[in-house]
Short mmCIF file of C-alpha atoms and ligand atoms in Angstrom, two decimals:
data_model
loop_
_atom_site.label_atom_id
_atom_site.label_comp_id
_atom_site.label_asym_id
_atom_site.label_seq_id
_atom_site.Cartn_x
_atom_site.Cartn_y
_atom_site.Cartn_z
CA UNK A 1 117.63 65.22 222.06
CA UNK A 2 118.84 61.92 219.94
CA UNK A 3 116.17 61.65 217.20
CA UNK A 4 115.83 58.19 215.97
CA UNK A 5 114.20 57.04 212.05
CA UNK A 6 113.09 53.78 212.44
CA UNK A 7 110.66 51.68 209.63
CA UNK A 8 106.88 50.77 211.20
CA UNK A 9 108.09 47.38 211.86
CA UNK A 10 111.14 48.02 213.71
CA UNK A 11 110.35 51.39 215.40
CA UNK A 12 106.49 50.39 216.96
CA UNK A 13 106.88 49.12 220.09
CA UNK A 14 109.08 52.43 220.81
CA UNK A 15 106.31 54.32 219.45
CA UNK A 16 103.35 52.93 221.53
CA UNK A 17 106.10 52.97 224.23
CA UNK A 18 106.42 56.96 223.80
CA UNK A 19 102.46 57.68 222.99
CA UNK A 20 101.52 55.50 226.68
CA UNK A 21 104.43 57.83 228.16
CA UNK A 22 102.89 61.16 226.91
CA UNK A 23 105.48 61.82 224.36
CA UNK A 24 105.30 62.60 220.73
CA UNK A 25 105.99 60.38 217.99
CA UNK A 26 106.23 61.05 214.19
CA UNK A 27 104.44 58.99 212.02
CA UNK A 28 103.67 58.74 208.02
CA UNK A 29 100.18 59.10 206.66
CA UNK A 30 99.50 58.77 202.95
CA UNK A 31 99.22 62.88 203.32
CA UNK A 32 102.14 64.16 204.63
CA UNK A 33 103.70 63.08 207.78
CA UNK A 34 102.54 63.61 211.49
CA UNK A 35 103.62 64.57 214.91
CA UNK A 36 101.55 62.76 216.94
CA UNK A 37 100.35 62.11 220.68
CA UNK A 38 97.62 60.69 222.46
CA UNK A 39 94.85 62.99 222.34
CA UNK A 40 93.24 62.27 225.13
CA UNK A 41 96.52 63.56 227.45
CA UNK A 42 96.59 67.21 227.67
CA UNK A 43 100.44 67.36 228.39
CA UNK A 44 101.45 65.02 225.78
CA UNK A 45 99.68 66.94 223.62
CA UNK A 46 100.85 70.51 224.67
CA UNK A 47 104.15 68.50 223.64
CA UNK A 48 103.38 69.08 219.86
CA UNK A 49 102.43 72.72 219.93
CA UNK A 50 106.00 73.31 222.01
CA UNK A 51 107.73 70.81 219.13
CA UNK A 52 106.22 72.51 216.41
CA UNK A 53 106.11 76.09 217.55
CA UNK A 54 103.20 75.76 217.01
CA UNK A 55 100.64 78.58 217.99
CA UNK A 56 98.14 77.03 220.52
CA UNK A 57 95.01 78.55 218.66
CA UNK A 58 95.49 76.27 215.85
CA UNK A 59 93.37 73.10 216.53
CA UNK A 60 94.68 69.62 215.78
CA UNK A 61 93.39 66.35 213.58
CA UNK A 62 92.62 63.54 215.38
CA UNK A 63 93.73 60.66 213.88
CA UNK A 64 92.07 57.20 214.33
CA UNK A 65 91.73 53.50 212.88
CA UNK A 66 88.64 52.32 213.23
CA UNK A 67 85.03 53.63 213.12
CA UNK A 68 83.71 53.48 216.85
CA UNK A 69 86.46 55.64 217.83
CA UNK A 70 85.50 58.39 215.26
CA UNK A 71 82.18 57.71 217.04
CA UNK A 72 83.75 58.40 220.80
CA UNK A 73 85.54 61.65 219.65
CA UNK A 74 82.73 63.48 218.11
CA UNK A 75 79.26 64.51 220.16
CA UNK A 76 77.04 62.29 217.66
CA UNK A 77 78.69 62.26 214.13
CA UNK A 78 75.28 63.25 212.46
CA UNK A 79 73.74 61.32 209.04
CA UNK A 80 75.76 63.53 206.83
CA UNK A 81 79.11 63.04 207.98
CA UNK A 82 78.65 59.28 208.38
CA UNK A 83 77.84 59.54 204.61
CA UNK A 84 81.30 60.84 204.29
CA UNK A 85 82.69 58.84 206.18
CA UNK A 86 81.29 55.47 204.27
CA UNK A 87 82.14 56.71 201.26
CA UNK A 88 85.91 58.23 201.80
CA UNK A 89 87.24 56.63 205.26
CA UNK A 90 90.06 55.36 205.15
CA UNK A 91 91.14 57.99 203.24
CA UNK A 92 92.81 62.09 202.79
CA UNK A 93 90.10 63.37 204.43
CA UNK A 94 89.35 65.19 207.94
CA UNK A 95 85.70 65.67 208.74
CA UNK A 96 84.90 68.48 211.14
CA UNK A 97 81.90 67.57 213.48
CA UNK A 98 80.94 68.48 217.38
CA UNK A 99 83.14 66.79 219.83
CA UNK A 100 82.91 64.73 222.46
CA UNK A 101 84.43 65.63 226.23
CA UNK A 102 86.90 62.97 225.84
CA UNK A 103 88.86 65.71 223.31
CA UNK A 104 90.51 68.46 225.44
CA UNK A 105 90.10 71.68 224.85
CA UNK A 106 94.08 71.77 223.91
CA UNK A 107 93.00 69.75 220.86
CA UNK A 108 90.65 71.75 219.36
CA UNK A 109 92.18 74.86 220.67
CA UNK A 110 88.76 75.71 222.75
CA UNK A 111 86.66 75.52 219.48
CA UNK A 112 83.42 72.61 220.45
CA UNK A 113 84.68 70.72 217.59
CA UNK A 114 87.36 68.45 216.54
CA UNK A 115 88.66 67.31 212.94
CA UNK A 116 88.42 63.79 212.34
CA UNK A 117 90.60 61.56 210.48
CA UNK A 118 90.93 57.87 209.38
CA UNK A 119 94.11 57.85 207.35
CA UNK A 120 94.53 54.90 204.64
CA UNK A 121 98.50 54.69 205.20
CA UNK A 122 99.03 51.02 206.51
CA UNK A 123 101.57 51.91 208.79
CA UNK A 124 99.64 54.86 209.80
CA UNK A 125 96.72 52.74 210.63
CA UNK A 126 99.25 49.77 212.60
CA UNK A 127 100.77 53.00 214.43
CA UNK A 128 97.09 54.25 215.94
CA UNK A 129 95.98 50.86 216.26
CA UNK A 130 98.54 49.93 218.61
CA UNK A 131 98.68 52.78 220.42
CA UNK A 132 95.03 51.93 221.18
CA UNK A 133 94.33 56.29 221.71
CA UNK A 134 93.15 58.53 219.04
CA UNK A 135 96.42 60.38 218.18
CA UNK A 136 96.08 64.09 217.57
CA UNK A 137 98.61 65.53 215.02
CA UNK A 138 99.33 68.75 212.98
CA UNK A 139 101.36 68.14 210.11
CA UNK A 140 105.66 67.30 211.52
CA UNK A 141 106.94 70.41 210.73
CA UNK A 142 108.05 73.52 212.25
CA UNK A 143 105.48 76.10 212.31
CA UNK A 144 105.29 77.96 209.20
CA UNK A 145 107.73 75.49 207.15
CA UNK A 146 106.53 72.59 204.32
CA UNK A 147 104.94 69.93 205.27
CA UNK A 148 107.34 66.68 204.90
CA UNK A 149 106.44 63.78 202.71
CA UNK A 150 109.20 62.12 203.48
CA UNK A 151 110.91 61.14 206.88
CA UNK A 152 114.39 62.88 205.11
CA UNK A 153 112.15 65.89 205.35
CA UNK A 154 111.10 65.45 208.97
CA UNK A 155 114.44 64.29 209.96
CA UNK A 156 116.04 67.87 208.20
CA UNK A 157 114.04 70.17 210.53
CA UNK A 158 112.83 68.23 213.29
CA UNK A 159 116.03 66.83 214.42
CA UNK A 160 116.41 67.04 218.29
CA UNK A 161 113.03 68.05 218.77
CA UNK A 162 111.00 64.60 218.56
CA UNK A 163 112.88 61.37 219.90
CA UNK A 164 111.23 58.90 216.87
CA UNK A 165 110.31 59.16 213.71
CA UNK A 166 108.59 56.63 212.13
CA UNK A 167 109.76 56.29 208.26
CA UNK A 168 106.99 54.86 206.19
CA UNK A 169 108.48 56.12 202.54
CA UNK A 170 106.90 58.88 200.85
CA UNK A 171 103.85 59.70 201.16
CA UNK A 172 101.33 58.55 197.96
CA UNK A 173 99.06 61.69 198.18
CA UNK A 174 101.46 64.74 198.95
CA UNK A 175 99.47 67.31 200.27
CA UNK A 176 96.85 67.72 203.25
CA UNK A 177 93.81 66.29 203.73
CA UNK A 178 90.59 68.26 202.26
CA UNK A 179 88.89 69.40 205.15
CA UNK A 180 85.16 69.32 205.73
CA UNK A 181 83.28 71.31 208.40
CA UNK A 182 79.91 69.19 208.57
CA UNK A 183 78.86 71.46 211.43
CA UNK A 184 77.75 74.73 208.43
CA UNK A 185 74.27 74.74 207.07
CA UNK A 186 75.65 73.50 204.09
CA UNK A 187 79.41 71.81 204.06
CA UNK A 188 82.10 73.44 203.62
CA UNK A 189 85.29 72.68 202.59
CA UNK A 190 87.67 74.71 205.07
CA UNK A 191 90.76 73.10 203.11
CA UNK A 192 91.02 71.89 199.56
CA UNK A 193 92.46 68.38 198.82
CA UNK A 194 93.16 65.05 197.00
CA UNK A 195 89.12 64.43 198.03
CA UNK A 196 87.44 67.61 195.39
CA UNK A 197 84.49 69.15 195.85
CA UNK A 198 82.49 67.47 192.88
CA UNK A 199 83.49 64.11 194.83
CA UNK A 200 82.09 65.45 198.18
CA UNK A 201 78.71 66.93 196.38
CA UNK A 202 78.47 63.11 194.40
CA UNK A 203 78.09 61.57 198.03
CA UNK A 204 76.27 64.67 199.94
CA UNK A 205 73.96 66.26 197.39
CA UNK A 206 75.71 69.91 197.95
CA UNK A 207 79.03 71.37 199.25
CA UNK A 208 80.43 74.53 199.39
CA UNK A 209 84.05 74.43 198.13
CA UNK A 210 86.89 76.48 199.48
CA UNK A 211 86.26 79.55 197.21
CA UNK A 212 82.85 79.87 198.49
CA UNK A 213 81.04 78.35 195.45
CA UNK A 214 77.92 75.73 195.94
CA UNK A 215 78.90 72.67 194.35
CA UNK A 216 75.66 70.43 193.60
CA UNK A 217 75.81 66.93 192.28
CA UNK A 218 74.10 66.14 188.83
CA UNK A 219 72.05 63.21 190.84
CA UNK A 220 73.68 63.12 194.46
CA UNK A 221 74.82 59.27 195.32
CA UNK A 222 75.21 58.11 191.85
CA UNK A 223 78.53 57.49 192.15
CA UNK A 224 78.29 54.23 193.92
CA UNK A 225 75.75 52.81 192.00
CA UNK A 226 76.56 49.57 189.92
CA UNK A 227 73.52 48.69 188.26
CA UNK A 228 70.04 48.12 188.07
CA UNK A 229 66.59 49.67 187.86
CA UNK A 230 67.42 52.53 184.97
CA UNK A 231 67.05 55.06 188.06
CA UNK A 232 69.46 55.22 191.67
CA UNK A 233 67.96 53.41 194.15
CA UNK A 234 69.19 53.83 198.08
CA UNK A 235 68.68 51.96 200.91
CA UNK A 236 67.54 53.68 204.13
CA UNK A 237 69.19 53.16 207.36
CA UNK A 238 65.92 54.40 209.11
CA UNK A 239 62.61 56.13 208.57
CA UNK A 240 63.92 58.94 209.34
CA UNK A 241 66.93 58.97 206.99
CA UNK A 242 64.18 58.22 204.01
CA UNK A 243 61.71 60.93 205.21
CA UNK A 244 65.52 63.25 204.87
CA UNK A 245 66.56 61.71 201.73
CA UNK A 246 63.57 62.19 200.03
CA UNK A 247 63.21 65.64 201.26
CA UNK A 248 66.49 66.33 199.31
CA UNK A 249 66.11 64.61 196.65
CA UNK A 250 62.54 66.54 196.35
CA UNK A 251 64.61 69.79 196.48
CA UNK A 252 66.58 68.74 193.63
CA UNK A 253 63.54 68.01 191.86
CA UNK A 254 64.77 64.30 191.13
CA UNK A 255 61.24 62.53 191.74
CA UNK A 256 61.74 60.15 194.90
CA UNK A 257 59.59 57.41 195.50
CA UNK A 258 59.95 55.32 198.58
CA UNK A 259 58.85 51.29 198.62
CA UNK A 260 58.43 49.81 202.03
CA UNK A 261 56.25 47.45 204.21
CA UNK A 262 52.67 48.97 204.92
CA UNK A 263 53.51 50.08 208.54
CA UNK A 264 56.79 51.89 207.95
CA UNK A 265 54.90 54.06 205.05
CA UNK A 266 52.28 55.06 207.70
CA UNK A 267 54.52 55.81 210.02
CA UNK A 268 56.24 58.57 207.68
CA UNK A 269 52.79 59.48 205.91
CA UNK A 270 52.21 61.42 209.45
CA UNK A 271 55.04 63.51 209.13
CA UNK A 272 54.45 64.28 205.80
CA UNK A 273 53.21 63.00 202.14
CA UNK A 274 55.27 61.85 199.89
CA UNK A 275 54.86 59.17 196.79
CA UNK A 276 55.14 55.78 197.84
CA UNK A 277 54.87 51.76 196.52
CA UNK A 278 53.59 49.53 199.24
CA UNK A 279 54.75 45.96 199.57
CA UNK A 280 52.48 44.83 202.11
CA UNK A 281 52.83 43.58 204.95
CA UNK A 282 54.56 40.51 205.69
CA UNK A 283 58.62 39.56 204.15
CA UNK A 284 56.86 37.06 201.83
CA UNK A 285 54.60 39.99 200.82
CA UNK A 286 57.49 41.98 200.02
CA UNK A 287 59.50 39.45 198.27
CA UNK A 288 56.34 38.67 196.05
CA UNK A 289 56.16 42.13 195.17
CA UNK A 290 59.98 43.67 195.29
CA UNK A 291 60.48 42.97 191.58
CA UNK A 292 57.44 44.94 190.46
CA UNK A 293 57.82 47.75 192.55
CA UNK A 294 61.11 48.31 190.86
CA UNK A 295 59.77 48.35 187.56
CA UNK A 296 57.01 50.39 188.31
CA UNK A 297 59.29 52.33 190.27
CA UNK A 298 61.84 53.12 187.32
CA UNK A 299 59.12 54.09 185.44
CA UNK A 300 57.30 56.33 187.12
CA UNK A 301 60.04 57.94 189.29
CA UNK A 302 63.86 59.53 189.16
CA UNK A 303 65.21 57.80 192.44
CA UNK A 304 63.88 54.57 194.63
CA UNK A 305 64.46 55.06 198.38
CA UNK A 306 63.91 51.42 199.90
CA UNK A 307 63.56 50.11 203.41
CA UNK A 308 66.04 47.65 205.03
CA UNK A 309 64.35 44.76 205.62
CA UNK A 310 66.93 43.52 207.71
CA UNK A 311 68.91 40.09 207.29
CA UNK A 312 66.32 37.17 209.37
CA UNK A 313 64.66 34.65 207.12
CA UNK A 314 63.48 35.21 203.50
CA UNK A 315 64.10 39.10 203.92
CA UNK A 316 67.65 38.11 203.69
CA UNK A 317 67.44 37.08 199.94
CA UNK A 318 65.49 40.19 199.22
CA UNK A 319 67.86 42.20 200.58
CA UNK A 320 70.58 40.58 198.61
CA UNK A 321 68.66 41.11 195.50
CA UNK A 322 67.90 44.99 196.94
CA UNK A 323 71.99 45.62 197.85
CA UNK A 324 72.69 44.94 194.39
CA UNK A 325 70.32 47.00 192.62
CA UNK A 326 71.40 49.84 195.07
CA UNK A 327 74.90 49.25 194.70
CA UNK A 328 75.09 49.12 197.70
CA UNK A 329 74.30 52.53 198.24
CA UNK A 330 72.76 53.55 201.45
CA UNK A 331 71.21 56.74 203.06
P1 LIG B 1 98.01 70.80 209.98
O1 LIG B 1 97.66 69.07 209.90
O2 LIG B 1 99.27 71.41 210.36
O3 LIG B 1 97.49 71.14 208.87
O4 LIG B 1 96.59 71.59 210.97
C1 LIG B 1 95.58 70.93 210.99
C2 LIG B 1 94.66 71.78 210.64
O5 LIG B 1 93.24 71.53 210.66
C3 LIG B 1 94.40 73.41 211.53
O6 LIG B 1 95.40 74.18 210.91
C4 LIG B 1 93.18 73.76 210.96
O7 LIG B 1 93.10 74.60 209.71
C5 LIG B 1 92.41 72.47 210.79
N1 LIG B 1 91.43 71.79 212.06
C6 LIG B 1 91.40 70.91 212.94
N2 LIG B 1 90.44 70.56 214.10
C7 LIG B 1 89.69 71.77 213.23
C8 LIG B 1 88.40 72.13 214.05
N3 LIG B 1 87.72 71.46 214.99
N4 LIG B 1 87.91 73.08 213.62
C9 LIG B 1 88.45 73.77 212.02
N5 LIG B 1 90.09 73.06 211.54
C10 LIG B 1 90.20 72.53 212.01
MG1 LIG B 2 100.47 71.59 208.81
#
């Protein structure tokens, strides 16, 4: 087999054709070069293992170029995984979640889980998008060799074993992605990388590092706050996530408070007791009371968790202020 090296621009059509025909293609990412195939095509995936000389019991990471595909390859991402994705994707992170039936056992090496990665590298995203399928890929080196960070590295190691190498220059990150297992009781780093346990803990509250140490954020989620009340504030995606985040804050002795409409608060109250500020029943009342609530909250509490009032009418104007106050942070 002849191995061609082409730039992303020149090689994109060939690359898409090869992937559609069930062949492998080497492509650049910001971490290291990947050896990709259609993740939904078992015989294509097998070619990865053959080209690498990789044992079949080592799972492959599934690369996507949008969040919908990430959802589709998982059996439900869960709030933690979504938080990580919002914070770090596209980027040098792989998130392990339960897999959906779309993902064959050859990709997951028989595990019930799948590793999902959404690369930041523009060429990688172009390639994956153009293929229109999730791309399973390990690093583009033969088994036990060093991971390649340039098209030349790949060519030296794999010439004659792959039909095409897309050349995207040298990899900016240079080591493999951080892998975080979100199916563990405490999110666990399975492979350390550019995204550190400290960075993960700021988003997740706590993580177990690769060395097995529990890293706790000083105050979870403060990283994305820009300015506003003197304590951190976050908008909850749902009443359920407000309750979950409330419990998480309380566990870390952060004195949370939920500010929301009466109906929202009473729906939560049926489950558990919590500190709250009631903004009233209507959007107009919310508008009237929101600043007073923030003043009160920053005086007496440590973390503000706020209802999402939606985007219609005056609620949209209120959300504009709330999004500034929370720095866009959501839980
Ligand atoms: P490579 O890209 O060559 O470093 O290989 C991918 C690596 O991702 C594998 O060696 C595993 O360590 C890891 N990986 C991929 N999928 C999973 C999974 N479902 N569970 C645990 N680890 C995984
Ligand atoms: Mg590797």
